[in-house]
Amino acid sequence: QKEEILQAALLEDRLEVTGKITCKGQVFRCVDSYESCEGGILVTSRLQCISGRGELPRFAKVFRLDESFDFVEYTGRMGESYCDMKEHVPIGTVNCTVADMTEPNIRPQESGNRMDCSWVKVSDGETAFSFTAVDKPFELGIKPYSDWELCFMKHREDEVRTGTYVAISAFQMGVGTGSCGPATLPQYCYDARETHTLKFIIS
């Protein structure tokens, strides 16, 4: 995967950053705008396919904080959940640590997604960053390492903490049962050729 910043422009009411993402032969244009609002900074991210086809596994903005930001509070599904596997998990408010936000798989892999989140706060005990949904709930993932680092992990002992990585997602495709049955159903997949939008407030 390759990411490039093509342009950063300070407009009358916002900062707008245009980027290009190339991944496995697909090319995307991503325009992020940052605008001051009453609650903090309104982030609007739009992803548009330039070339390619298929399905997107996820569309998210990821923020890295120092590993001292270990305390998590959020309102959403109270455990690991995905768009095709969430009804077993009620919605409520959770207080936990970053370690509680991923699953202890023998082979490290994508895990710990939280559906239907309206708000999350990540704190080091003194300073806190909050992310609030706009228009519709977001999906939340918090890991002690980056997704890129996760790609190279083979076993639990490879899980070395390098920070606190907060992913605010517009969506993540369903898990299906591809390892032992049918793959993800079409209604839980996201077409790469469509334009996707994510909005939230940082404070």
JSON list of C-alpha atoms in Angstrom, two decimals:
[
{"chain": "A", "resi": 1, "resn": "GLN", "atom": "CA", "xyz": [0.00, 0.00, 0.00]},
{"chain": "A", "resi": 2, "resn": "LYS", "atom": "CA", "xyz": [1.22, 3.49, -0.86]},
{"chain": "A", "resi": 3, "resn": "GLU", "atom": "CA", "xyz": [-0.17, 6.80, 0.38]},
{"chain": "A", "resi": 4, "resn": "GLU", "atom": "CA", "xyz": [0.69, 10.22, -1.03]},
{"chain": "A", "resi": 5, "resn": "ILE", "atom": "CA", "xyz": [-0.42, 13.72, -0.06]},
{"chain": "A", "resi": 6, "resn": "LEU", "atom": "CA", "xyz": [-1.20, 15.58, -3.28]},
{"chain": "A", "resi": 7, "resn": "GLN", "atom": "CA", "xyz": [-2.34, 18.90, -1.85]},
{"chain": "A", "resi": 8, "resn": "ALA", "atom": "CA", "xyz": [-2.99, 20.66, 1.46]},
{"chain": "A", "resi": 9, "resn": "ALA", "atom": "CA", "xyz": [-5.01, 23.87, 1.22]},
{"chain": "A", "resi": 10, "resn": "LEU", "atom": "CA", "xyz": [-6.09, 26.31, 3.92]},
{"chain": "A", "resi": 11, "resn": "LEU", "atom": "CA", "xyz": [-9.49, 27.51, 2.76]},
{"chain": "A", "resi": 12, "resn": "GLU", "atom": "CA", "xyz": [-11.71, 30.20, 4.28]},
{"chain": "A", "resi": 13, "resn": "ASP", "atom": "CA", "xyz": [-13.35, 27.91, 6.84]},
{"chain": "A", "resi": 14, "resn": "ARG", "atom": "CA", "xyz": [-11.34, 24.67, 6.83]},
{"chain": "A", "resi": 15, "resn": "LEU", "atom": "CA", "xyz": [-8.12, 22.84, 6.11]},
{"chain": "A", "resi": 16, "resn": "GLU", "atom": "CA", "xyz": [-8.47, 20.42, 3.20]},
{"chain": "A", "resi": 17, "resn": "VAL", "atom": "CA", "xyz": [-5.99, 17.62, 2.47]},
{"chain": "A", "resi": 18, "resn": "THR", "atom": "CA", "xyz": [-6.16, 15.60, -0.74]},
{"chain": "A", "resi": 19, "resn": "GLY", "atom": "CA", "xyz": [-4.41, 12.26, -0.88]},
{"chain": "A", "resi": 20, "resn": "LYS", "atom": "CA", "xyz": [-3.89, 9.33, -3.22]},
{"chain": "A", "resi": 21, "resn": "ILE", "atom": "CA", "xyz": [-3.99, 5.74, -1.99]},
{"chain": "A", "resi": 22, "resn": "THR", "atom": "CA", "xyz": [-2.73, 2.85, -4.11]},
{"chain": "A", "resi": 23, "resn": "CYS", "atom": "CA", "xyz": [-3.35, -0.69, -2.91]},
{"chain": "A", "resi": 24, "resn": "LYS", "atom": "CA", "xyz": [-3.20, -3.96, -4.88]},
{"chain": "A", "resi": 25, "resn": "GLY", "atom": "CA", "xyz": [-3.83, -2.27, -8.21]},
{"chain": "A", "resi": 26, "resn": "GLN", "atom": "CA", "xyz": [-6.65, -0.08, -6.91]},
{"chain": "A", "resi": 27, "resn": "VAL", "atom": "CA", "xyz": [-6.26, 3.70, -6.81]},
{"chain": "A", "resi": 28, "resn": "PHE", "atom": "CA", "xyz": [-8.32, 5.96, -4.55]},
{"chain": "A", "resi": 29, "resn": "ARG", "atom": "CA", "xyz": [-8.61, 9.69, -3.99]},
{"chain": "A", "resi": 30, "resn": "CYS", "atom": "CA", "xyz": [-9.23, 10.69, -0.37]},
{"chain": "A", "resi": 31, "resn": "VAL", "atom": "CA", "xyz": [-10.19, 14.24, 0.60]},
{"chain": "A", "resi": 32, "resn": "ASP", "atom": "CA", "xyz": [-10.06, 15.08, 4.32]},
{"chain": "A", "resi": 33, "resn": "SER", "atom": "CA", "xyz": [-11.38, 18.37, 5.65]},
{"chain": "A", "resi": 34, "resn": "TYR", "atom": "CA", "xyz": [-10.81, 19.72, 9.17]},
{"chain": "A", "resi": 35, "resn": "GLU", "atom": "CA", "xyz": [-13.18, 22.46, 10.30]},
{"chain": "A", "resi": 36, "resn": "SER", "atom": "CA", "xyz": [-13.58, 24.23, 13.63]},
{"chain": "A", "resi": 37, "resn": "CYS", "atom": "CA", "xyz": [-16.97, 23.65, 15.24]},
{"chain": "A", "resi": 38, "resn": "GLU", "atom": "CA", "xyz": [-18.62, 24.14, 18.62]},
{"chain": "A", "resi": 39, "resn": "GLY", "atom": "CA", "xyz": [-17.57, 20.70, 19.89]},
{"chain": "A", "resi": 40, "resn": "GLY", "atom": "CA", "xyz": [-13.99, 20.74, 18.59]},
{"chain": "A", "resi": 41, "resn": "ILE", "atom": "CA", "xyz": [-12.79, 19.83, 15.09]},
{"chain": "A", "resi": 42, "resn": "LEU", "atom": "CA", "xyz": [-15.21, 18.41, 12.56]},
{"chain": "A", "resi": 43, "resn": "VAL", "atom": "CA", "xyz": [-13.47, 15.82, 10.37]},
{"chain": "A", "resi": 44, "resn": "THR", "atom": "CA", "xyz": [-15.05, 14.89, 7.03]},
{"chain": "A", "resi": 45, "resn": "SER", "atom": "CA", "xyz": [-13.31, 12.23, 4.94]},
{"chain": "A", "resi": 46, "resn": "ARG", "atom": "CA", "xyz": [-14.47, 11.21, 1.44]},
{"chain": "A", "resi": 47, "resn": "LEU", "atom": "CA", "xyz": [-13.03, 8.22, -0.39]},
{"chain": "A", "resi": 48, "resn": "GLN", "atom": "CA", "xyz": [-13.50, 7.93, -4.16]},
{"chain": "A", "resi": 49, "resn": "CYS", "atom": "CA", "xyz": [-12.27, 5.12, -6.41]},
{"chain": "A", "resi": 50, "resn": "ILE", "atom": "CA", "xyz": [-10.17, 6.30, -9.35]},
{"chain": "A", "resi": 51, "resn": "SER", "atom": "CA", "xyz": [-9.47, 2.86, -10.79]},
{"chain": "A", "resi": 52, "resn": "GLY", "atom": "CA", "xyz": [-10.08, -0.72, -9.74]},
{"chain": "A", "resi": 53, "resn": "ARG", "atom": "CA", "xyz": [-12.98, -2.79, -8.50]},
{"chain": "A", "resi": 54, "resn": "GLY", "atom": "CA", "xyz": [-13.87, -5.27, -5.77]},
{"chain": "A", "resi": 55, "resn": "GLU", "atom": "CA", "xyz": [-14.73, -4.81, -2.11]},
{"chain": "A", "resi": 56, "resn": "LEU", "atom": "CA", "xyz": [-13.25, -2.60, 0.60]},
{"chain": "A", "resi": 57, "resn": "PRO", "atom": "CA", "xyz": [-12.39, -4.33, 3.88]},
{"chain": "A", "resi": 58, "resn": "ARG", "atom": "CA", "xyz": [-12.62, -1.07, 5.85]},
{"chain": "A", "resi": 59, "resn": "PHE", "atom": "CA", "xyz": [-12.69, 2.72, 5.56]},
{"chain": "A", "resi": 60, "resn": "ALA", "atom": "CA", "xyz": [-11.27, 4.47, 8.62]},
{"chain": "A", "resi": 61, "resn": "LYS", "atom": "CA", "xyz": [-9.14, 7.27, 9.98]},
{"chain": "A", "resi": 62, "resn": "VAL", "atom": "CA", "xyz": [-6.46, 6.06, 12.40]},
{"chain": "A", "resi": 63, "resn": "PHE", "atom": "CA", "xyz": [-4.82, 8.22, 15.07]},
{"chain": "A", "resi": 64, "resn": "ARG", "atom": "CA", "xyz": [-1.67, 7.28, 16.97]},
{"chain": "A", "resi": 65, "resn": "LEU", "atom": "CA", "xyz": [-1.37, 8.34, 20.62]},
{"chain": "A", "resi": 66, "resn": "ASP", "atom": "CA", "xyz": [1.41, 7.61, 23.10]},
{"chain": "A", "resi": 67, "resn": "GLU", "atom": "CA", "xyz": [1.06, 4.27, 24.87]},
{"chain": "A", "resi": 68, "resn": "SER", "atom": "CA", "xyz": [0.36, 6.14, 28.12]},
{"chain": "A", "resi": 69, "resn": "PHE", "atom": "CA", "xyz": [-3.14, 6.74, 26.69]},
{"chain": "A", "resi": 70, "resn": "ASP", "atom": "CA", "xyz": [-4.35, 3.42, 28.07]},
{"chain": "A", "resi": 71, "resn": "PHE", "atom": "CA", "xyz": [-7.80, 4.23, 29.47]},
{"chain": "A", "resi": 72, "resn": "VAL", "atom": "CA", "xyz": [-10.81, 3.81, 27.19]},
{"chain": "A", "resi": 73, "resn": "GLU", "atom": "CA", "xyz": [-14.44, 4.79, 27.69]},
{"chain": "A", "resi": 74, "resn": "TYR", "atom": "CA", "xyz": [-16.99, 4.43, 24.90]},
{"chain": "A", "resi": 75, "resn": "THR", "atom": "CA", "xyz": [-20.69, 4.04, 24.18]},
{"chain": "A", "resi": 76, "resn": "GLY", "atom": "CA", "xyz": [-21.49, 1.36, 21.61]},
{"chain": "A", "resi": 77, "resn": "ARG", "atom": "CA", "xyz": [-21.59, -2.43, 21.32]},
{"chain": "A", "resi": 78, "resn": "MET", "atom": "CA", "xyz": [-20.06, -3.76, 24.53]},
{"chain": "A", "resi": 79, "resn": "GLY", "atom": "CA", "xyz": [-17.80, -6.34, 22.90]},
{"chain": "A", "resi": 80, "resn": "GLU", "atom": "CA", "xyz": [-16.29, -7.49, 19.63]},
{"chain": "A", "resi": 81, "resn": "SER", "atom": "CA", "xyz": [-18.88, -7.05, 16.88]},
{"chain": "A", "resi": 82, "resn": "TYR", "atom": "CA", "xyz": [-19.16, -6.72, 13.11]},
{"chain": "A", "resi": 83, "resn": "CYS", "atom": "CA", "xyz": [-21.98, -5.77, 10.76]},
{"chain": "A", "resi": 84, "resn": "ASP", "atom": "CA", "xyz": [-22.98, -9.43, 10.30]},
{"chain": "A", "resi": 85, "resn": "MET", "atom": "CA", "xyz": [-22.23, -10.46, 13.89]},
{"chain": "A", "resi": 86, "resn": "LYS", "atom": "CA", "xyz": [-23.48, -7.93, 16.42]},
{"chain": "A", "resi": 87, "resn": "GLU", "atom": "CA", "xyz": [-26.94, -8.76, 17.74]},
{"chain": "A", "resi": 88, "resn": "HIS", "atom": "CA", "xyz": [-25.47, -10.89, 20.55]},
{"chain": "A", "resi": 89, "resn": "VAL", "atom": "CA", "xyz": [-23.73, -7.81, 22.01]},
{"chain": "A", "resi": 90, "resn": "PRO", "atom": "CA", "xyz": [-25.87, -5.12, 23.69]},
{"chain": "A", "resi": 91, "resn": "ILE", "atom": "CA", "xyz": [-25.23, -1.39, 23.38]},
{"chain": "A", "resi": 92, "resn": "GLY", "atom": "CA", "xyz": [-23.96, 0.33, 26.52]},
{"chain": "A", "resi": 93, "resn": "THR", "atom": "CA", "xyz": [-21.10, 2.30, 28.04]},
{"chain": "A", "resi": 94, "resn": "VAL", "atom": "CA", "xyz": [-17.80, 0.52, 28.64]},
{"chain": "A", "resi": 95, "resn": "ASN", "atom": "CA", "xyz": [-14.74, 1.49, 30.71]},
{"chain": "A", "resi": 96, "resn": "CYS", "atom": "CA", "xyz": [-11.63, -0.59, 29.97]},
{"chain": "A", "resi": 97, "resn": "THR", "atom": "CA", "xyz": [-7.97, -0.49, 28.96]},
{"chain": "A", "resi": 98, "resn": "VAL", "atom": "CA", "xyz": [-6.43, -0.77, 25.49]},
{"chain": "A", "resi": 99, "resn": "ALA", "atom": "CA", "xyz": [-5.53, -4.43, 26.16]},
{"chain": "A", "resi": 100, "resn": "ASP", "atom": "CA", "xyz": [-9.25, -5.19, 26.54]},
{"chain": "A", "resi": 101, "resn": "MET", "atom": "CA", "xyz": [-9.97, -3.91, 23.03]},
{"chain": "A", "resi": 102, "resn": "THR", "atom": "CA", "xyz": [-8.34, -6.79, 21.12]},
{"chain": "A", "resi": 103, "resn": "GLU", "atom": "CA", "xyz": [-8.79, -10.56, 21.29]},
{"chain": "A", "resi": 104, "resn": "PRO", "atom": "CA", "xyz": [-5.99, -12.89, 22.54]},
{"chain": "A", "resi": 105, "resn": "ASN", "atom": "CA", "xyz": [-5.75, -14.97, 19.36]},
{"chain": "A", "resi": 106, "resn": "ILE", "atom": "CA", "xyz": [-2.88, -17.47, 19.07]},
{"chain": "A", "resi": 107, "resn": "ARG", "atom": "CA", "xyz": [-1.99, -15.89, 15.74]},
{"chain": "A", "resi": 108, "resn": "PRO", "atom": "CA", "xyz": [-2.48, -12.10, 15.92]},
{"chain": "A", "resi": 109, "resn": "GLN", "atom": "CA", "xyz": [-5.12, -10.89, 13.47]},
{"chain": "A", "resi": 110, "resn": "GLU", "atom": "CA", "xyz": [-7.70, -8.15, 12.99]},
{"chain": "A", "resi": 111, "resn": "SER", "atom": "CA", "xyz": [-9.96, -8.21, 16.05]},
{"chain": "A", "resi": 112, "resn": "GLY", "atom": "CA", "xyz": [-11.84, -6.13, 18.58]},
{"chain": "A", "resi": 113, "resn": "ASN", "atom": "CA", "xyz": [-14.10, -4.08, 16.31]},
{"chain": "A", "resi": 114, "resn": "ARG", "atom": "CA", "xyz": [-17.00, -2.34, 18.13]},
{"chain": "A", "resi": 115, "resn": "MET", "atom": "CA", "xyz": [-20.16, -1.53, 16.17]},
{"chain": "A", "resi": 116, "resn": "ASP", "atom": "CA", "xyz": [-22.69, 1.29, 16.65]},
{"chain": "A", "resi": 117, "resn": "CYS", "atom": "CA", "xyz": [-20.46, 3.65, 18.62]},
{"chain": "A", "resi": 118, "resn": "SER", "atom": "CA", "xyz": [-21.61, 7.21, 19.29]},
{"chain": "A", "resi": 119, "resn": "TRP", "atom": "CA", "xyz": [-18.64, 8.38, 21.34]},
{"chain": "A", "resi": 120, "resn": "VAL", "atom": "CA", "xyz": [-15.24, 7.32, 22.65]},
{"chain": "A", "resi": 121, "resn": "LYS", "atom": "CA", "xyz": [-12.73, 8.92, 25.02]},
{"chain": "A", "resi": 122, "resn": "VAL", "atom": "CA", "xyz": [-9.08, 7.81, 25.30]},
{"chain": "A", "resi": 123, "resn": "SER", "atom": "CA", "xyz": [-7.11, 9.14, 28.27]},
{"chain": "A", "resi": 124, "resn": "ASP", "atom": "CA", "xyz": [-3.75, 8.95, 30.02]},
{"chain": "A", "resi": 125, "resn": "GLY", "atom": "CA", "xyz": [-5.40, 9.90, 33.31]},
{"chain": "A", "resi": 126, "resn": "GLU", "atom": "CA", "xyz": [-4.89, 13.63, 32.81]},
{"chain": "A", "resi": 127, "resn": "THR", "atom": "CA", "xyz": [-5.39, 14.48, 29.13]},
{"chain": "A", "resi": 128, "resn": "ALA", "atom": "CA", "xyz": [-8.20, 12.97, 27.08]},
{"chain": "A", "resi": 129, "resn": "PHE", "atom": "CA", "xyz": [-9.13, 12.87, 23.39]},
{"chain": "A", "resi": 130, "resn": "SER", "atom": "CA", "xyz": [-12.76, 12.34, 22.46]},
{"chain": "A", "resi": 131, "resn": "PHE", "atom": "CA", "xyz": [-14.28, 11.25, 19.15]},
{"chain": "A", "resi": 132, "resn": "THR", "atom": "CA", "xyz": [-18.01, 11.86, 18.61]},
{"chain": "A", "resi": 133, "resn": "ALA", "atom": "CA", "xyz": [-20.12, 10.46, 15.79]},
{"chain": "A", "resi": 134, "resn": "VAL", "atom": "CA", "xyz": [-21.85, 12.81, 13.33]},
{"chain": "A", "resi": 135, "resn": "ASP", "atom": "CA", "xyz": [-24.91, 11.81, 11.27]},
{"chain": "A", "resi": 136, "resn": "LYS", "atom": "CA", "xyz": [-24.56, 8.09, 12.12]},
{"chain": "A", "resi": 137, "resn": "PRO", "atom": "CA", "xyz": [-22.62, 5.84, 14.54]},
{"chain": "A", "resi": 138, "resn": "PHE", "atom": "CA", "xyz": [-19.08, 4.81, 13.70]},
{"chain": "A", "resi": 139, "resn": "GLU", "atom": "CA", "xyz": [-17.22, 1.55, 14.23]},
{"chain": "A", "resi": 140, "resn": "LEU", "atom": "CA", "xyz": [-14.36, 1.61, 16.72]},
{"chain": "A", "resi": 141, "resn": "GLY", "atom": "CA", "xyz": [-11.08, -0.25, 16.95]},
{"chain": "A", "resi": 142, "resn": "ILE", "atom": "CA", "xyz": [-8.25, 0.42, 19.38]},
{"chain": "A", "resi": 143, "resn": "LYS", "atom": "CA", "xyz": [-4.98, -1.51, 19.24]},
{"chain": "A", "resi": 144, "resn": "PRO", "atom": "CA", "xyz": [-1.59, -1.31, 21.02]},
{"chain": "A", "resi": 145, "resn": "TYR", "atom": "CA", "xyz": [0.17, -1.56, 17.63]},
{"chain": "A", "resi": 146, "resn": "SER", "atom": "CA", "xyz": [-0.50, -0.43, 14.08]},
{"chain": "A", "resi": 147, "resn": "ASP", "atom": "CA", "xyz": [-2.33, -2.43, 11.42]},
{"chain": "A", "resi": 148, "resn": "TRP", "atom": "CA", "xyz": [0.88, -2.43, 9.38]},
{"chain": "A", "resi": 149, "resn": "GLU", "atom": "CA", "xyz": [2.79, -3.99, 12.27]},
{"chain": "A", "resi": 150, "resn": "LEU", "atom": "CA", "xyz": [-0.01, -6.52, 12.74]},
{"chain": "A", "resi": 151, "resn": "CYS", "atom": "CA", "xyz": [0.49, -7.75, 9.16]},
{"chain": "A", "resi": 152, "resn": "PHE", "atom": "CA", "xyz": [3.92, -9.18, 10.10]},
{"chain": "A", "resi": 153, "resn": "MET", "atom": "CA", "xyz": [2.95, -10.84, 13.40]},
{"chain": "A", "resi": 154, "resn": "LYS", "atom": "CA", "xyz": [2.95, -14.65, 13.47]},
{"chain": "A", "resi": 155, "resn": "HIS", "atom": "CA", "xyz": [2.39, -15.47, 17.15]},
{"chain": "A", "resi": 156, "resn": "ARG", "atom": "CA", "xyz": [1.35, -13.85, 20.43]},
{"chain": "A", "resi": 157, "resn": "GLU", "atom": "CA", "xyz": [4.93, -13.03, 21.43]},
{"chain": "A", "resi": 158, "resn": "ASP", "atom": "CA", "xyz": [5.16, -10.79, 18.35]},
{"chain": "A", "resi": 159, "resn": "GLU", "atom": "CA", "xyz": [2.58, -8.43, 19.86]},
{"chain": "A", "resi": 160, "resn": "VAL", "atom": "CA", "xyz": [4.81, -5.57, 21.03]},
{"chain": "A", "resi": 161, "resn": "ARG", "atom": "CA", "xyz": [3.16, -2.33, 22.05]},
{"chain": "A", "resi": 162, "resn": "THR", "atom": "CA", "xyz": [4.25, 0.72, 20.04]},
{"chain": "A", "resi": 163, "resn": "GLY", "atom": "CA", "xyz": [1.49, 3.18, 21.02]},
{"chain": "A", "resi": 164, "resn": "THR", "atom": "CA", "xyz": [-2.28, 3.49, 21.15]},
{"chain": "A", "resi": 165, "resn": "TYR", "atom": "CA", "xyz": [-3.90, 3.37, 17.71]},
{"chain": "A", "resi": 166, "resn": "VAL", "atom": "CA", "xyz": [-7.51, 4.59, 17.51]},
{"chain": "A", "resi": 167, "resn": "ALA", "atom": "CA", "xyz": [-9.43, 3.68, 14.35]},
{"chain": "A", "resi": 168, "resn": "ILE", "atom": "CA", "xyz": [-12.70, 5.51, 13.68]},
{"chain": "A", "resi": 169, "resn": "SER", "atom": "CA", "xyz": [-14.37, 3.57, 10.86]},
{"chain": "A", "resi": 170, "resn": "ALA", "atom": "CA", "xyz": [-17.23, 4.37, 8.52]},
{"chain": "A", "resi": 171, "resn": "PHE", "atom": "CA", "xyz": [-17.52, 0.61, 8.03]},
{"chain": "A", "resi": 172, "resn": "GLN", "atom": "CA", "xyz": [-15.73, -2.71, 8.18]},
{"chain": "A", "resi": 173, "resn": "MET", "atom": "CA", "xyz": [-16.97, -5.58, 6.04]},
{"chain": "A", "resi": 174, "resn": "GLY", "atom": "CA", "xyz": [-18.59, -8.55, 7.72]},
{"chain": "A", "resi": 175, "resn": "VAL", "atom": "CA", "xyz": [-16.57, -11.56, 8.78]},
{"chain": "A", "resi": 176, "resn": "GLY", "atom": "CA", "xyz": [-18.76, -14.22, 7.16]},
{"chain": "A", "resi": 177, "resn": "THR", "atom": "CA", "xyz": [-17.71, -17.78, 7.84]},
{"chain": "A", "resi": 178, "resn": "GLY", "atom": "CA", "xyz": [-15.19, -18.10, 5.02]},
{"chain": "A", "resi": 179, "resn": "SER", "atom": "CA", "xyz": [-12.89, -20.44, 6.96]},
{"chain": "A", "resi": 180, "resn": "CYS", "atom": "CA", "xyz": [-15.57, -23.09, 7.44]},
{"chain": "A", "resi": 181, "resn": "GLY", "atom": "CA", "xyz": [-18.56, -22.10, 5.30]},
{"chain": "A", "resi": 182, "resn": "PRO", "atom": "CA", "xyz": [-19.93, -19.35, 3.02]},
{"chain": "A", "resi": 183, "resn": "ALA", "atom": "CA", "xyz": [-18.04, -16.11, 2.57]},
{"chain": "A", "resi": 184, "resn": "THR", "atom": "CA", "xyz": [-19.38, -12.70, 3.63]},
{"chain": "A", "resi": 185, "resn": "LEU", "atom": "CA", "xyz": [-22.89, -12.10, 2.29]},
{"chain": "A", "resi": 186, "resn": "PRO", "atom": "CA", "xyz": [-23.27, -9.29, -0.29]},
{"chain": "A", "resi": 187, "resn": "GLN", "atom": "CA", "xyz": [-25.28, -7.04, 2.04]},
{"chain": "A", "resi": 188, "resn": "TYR", "atom": "CA", "xyz": [-22.32, -6.93, 4.43]},
{"chain": "A", "resi": 189, "resn": "CYS", "atom": "CA", "xyz": [-19.76, -5.97, 1.77]},
{"chain": "A", "resi": 190, "resn": "TYR", "atom": "CA", "xyz": [-18.79, -2.49, 0.51]},
{"chain": "A", "resi": 191, "resn": "ASP", "atom": "CA", "xyz": [-18.20, -1.74, -3.16]},
{"chain": "A", "resi": 192, "resn": "ALA", "atom": "CA", "xyz": [-14.82, -0.11, -3.80]},
{"chain": "A", "resi": 193, "resn": "ARG", "atom": "CA", "xyz": [-16.29, 1.82, -6.76]},
{"chain": "A", "resi": 194, "resn": "GLU", "atom": "CA", "xyz": [-18.75, 3.79, -4.61]},
{"chain": "A", "resi": 195, "resn": "THR", "atom": "CA", "xyz": [-17.90, 7.07, -2.89]},
{"chain": "A", "resi": 196, "resn": "HIS", "atom": "CA", "xyz": [-17.78, 6.64, 0.90]},
{"chain": "A", "resi": 197, "resn": "THR", "atom": "CA", "xyz": [-17.99, 9.36, 3.57]},
{"chain": "A", "resi": 198, "resn": "LEU", "atom": "CA", "xyz": [-16.96, 9.42, 7.23]},
{"chain": "A", "resi": 199, "resn": "LYS", "atom": "CA", "xyz": [-17.72, 12.30, 9.65]},
{"chain": "A", "resi": 200, "resn": "PHE", "atom": "CA", "xyz": [-16.88, 12.76, 13.32]},
{"chain": "A", "resi": 201, "resn": "ILE", "atom": "CA", "xyz": [-15.77, 15.40, 15.81]},
{"chain": "A", "resi": 202, "resn": "ILE", "atom": "CA", "xyz": [-12.45, 15.38, 17.69]},
{"chain": "A", "resi": 203, "resn": "SER", "atom": "CA", "xyz": [-12.18, 17.23, 20.98]}
]
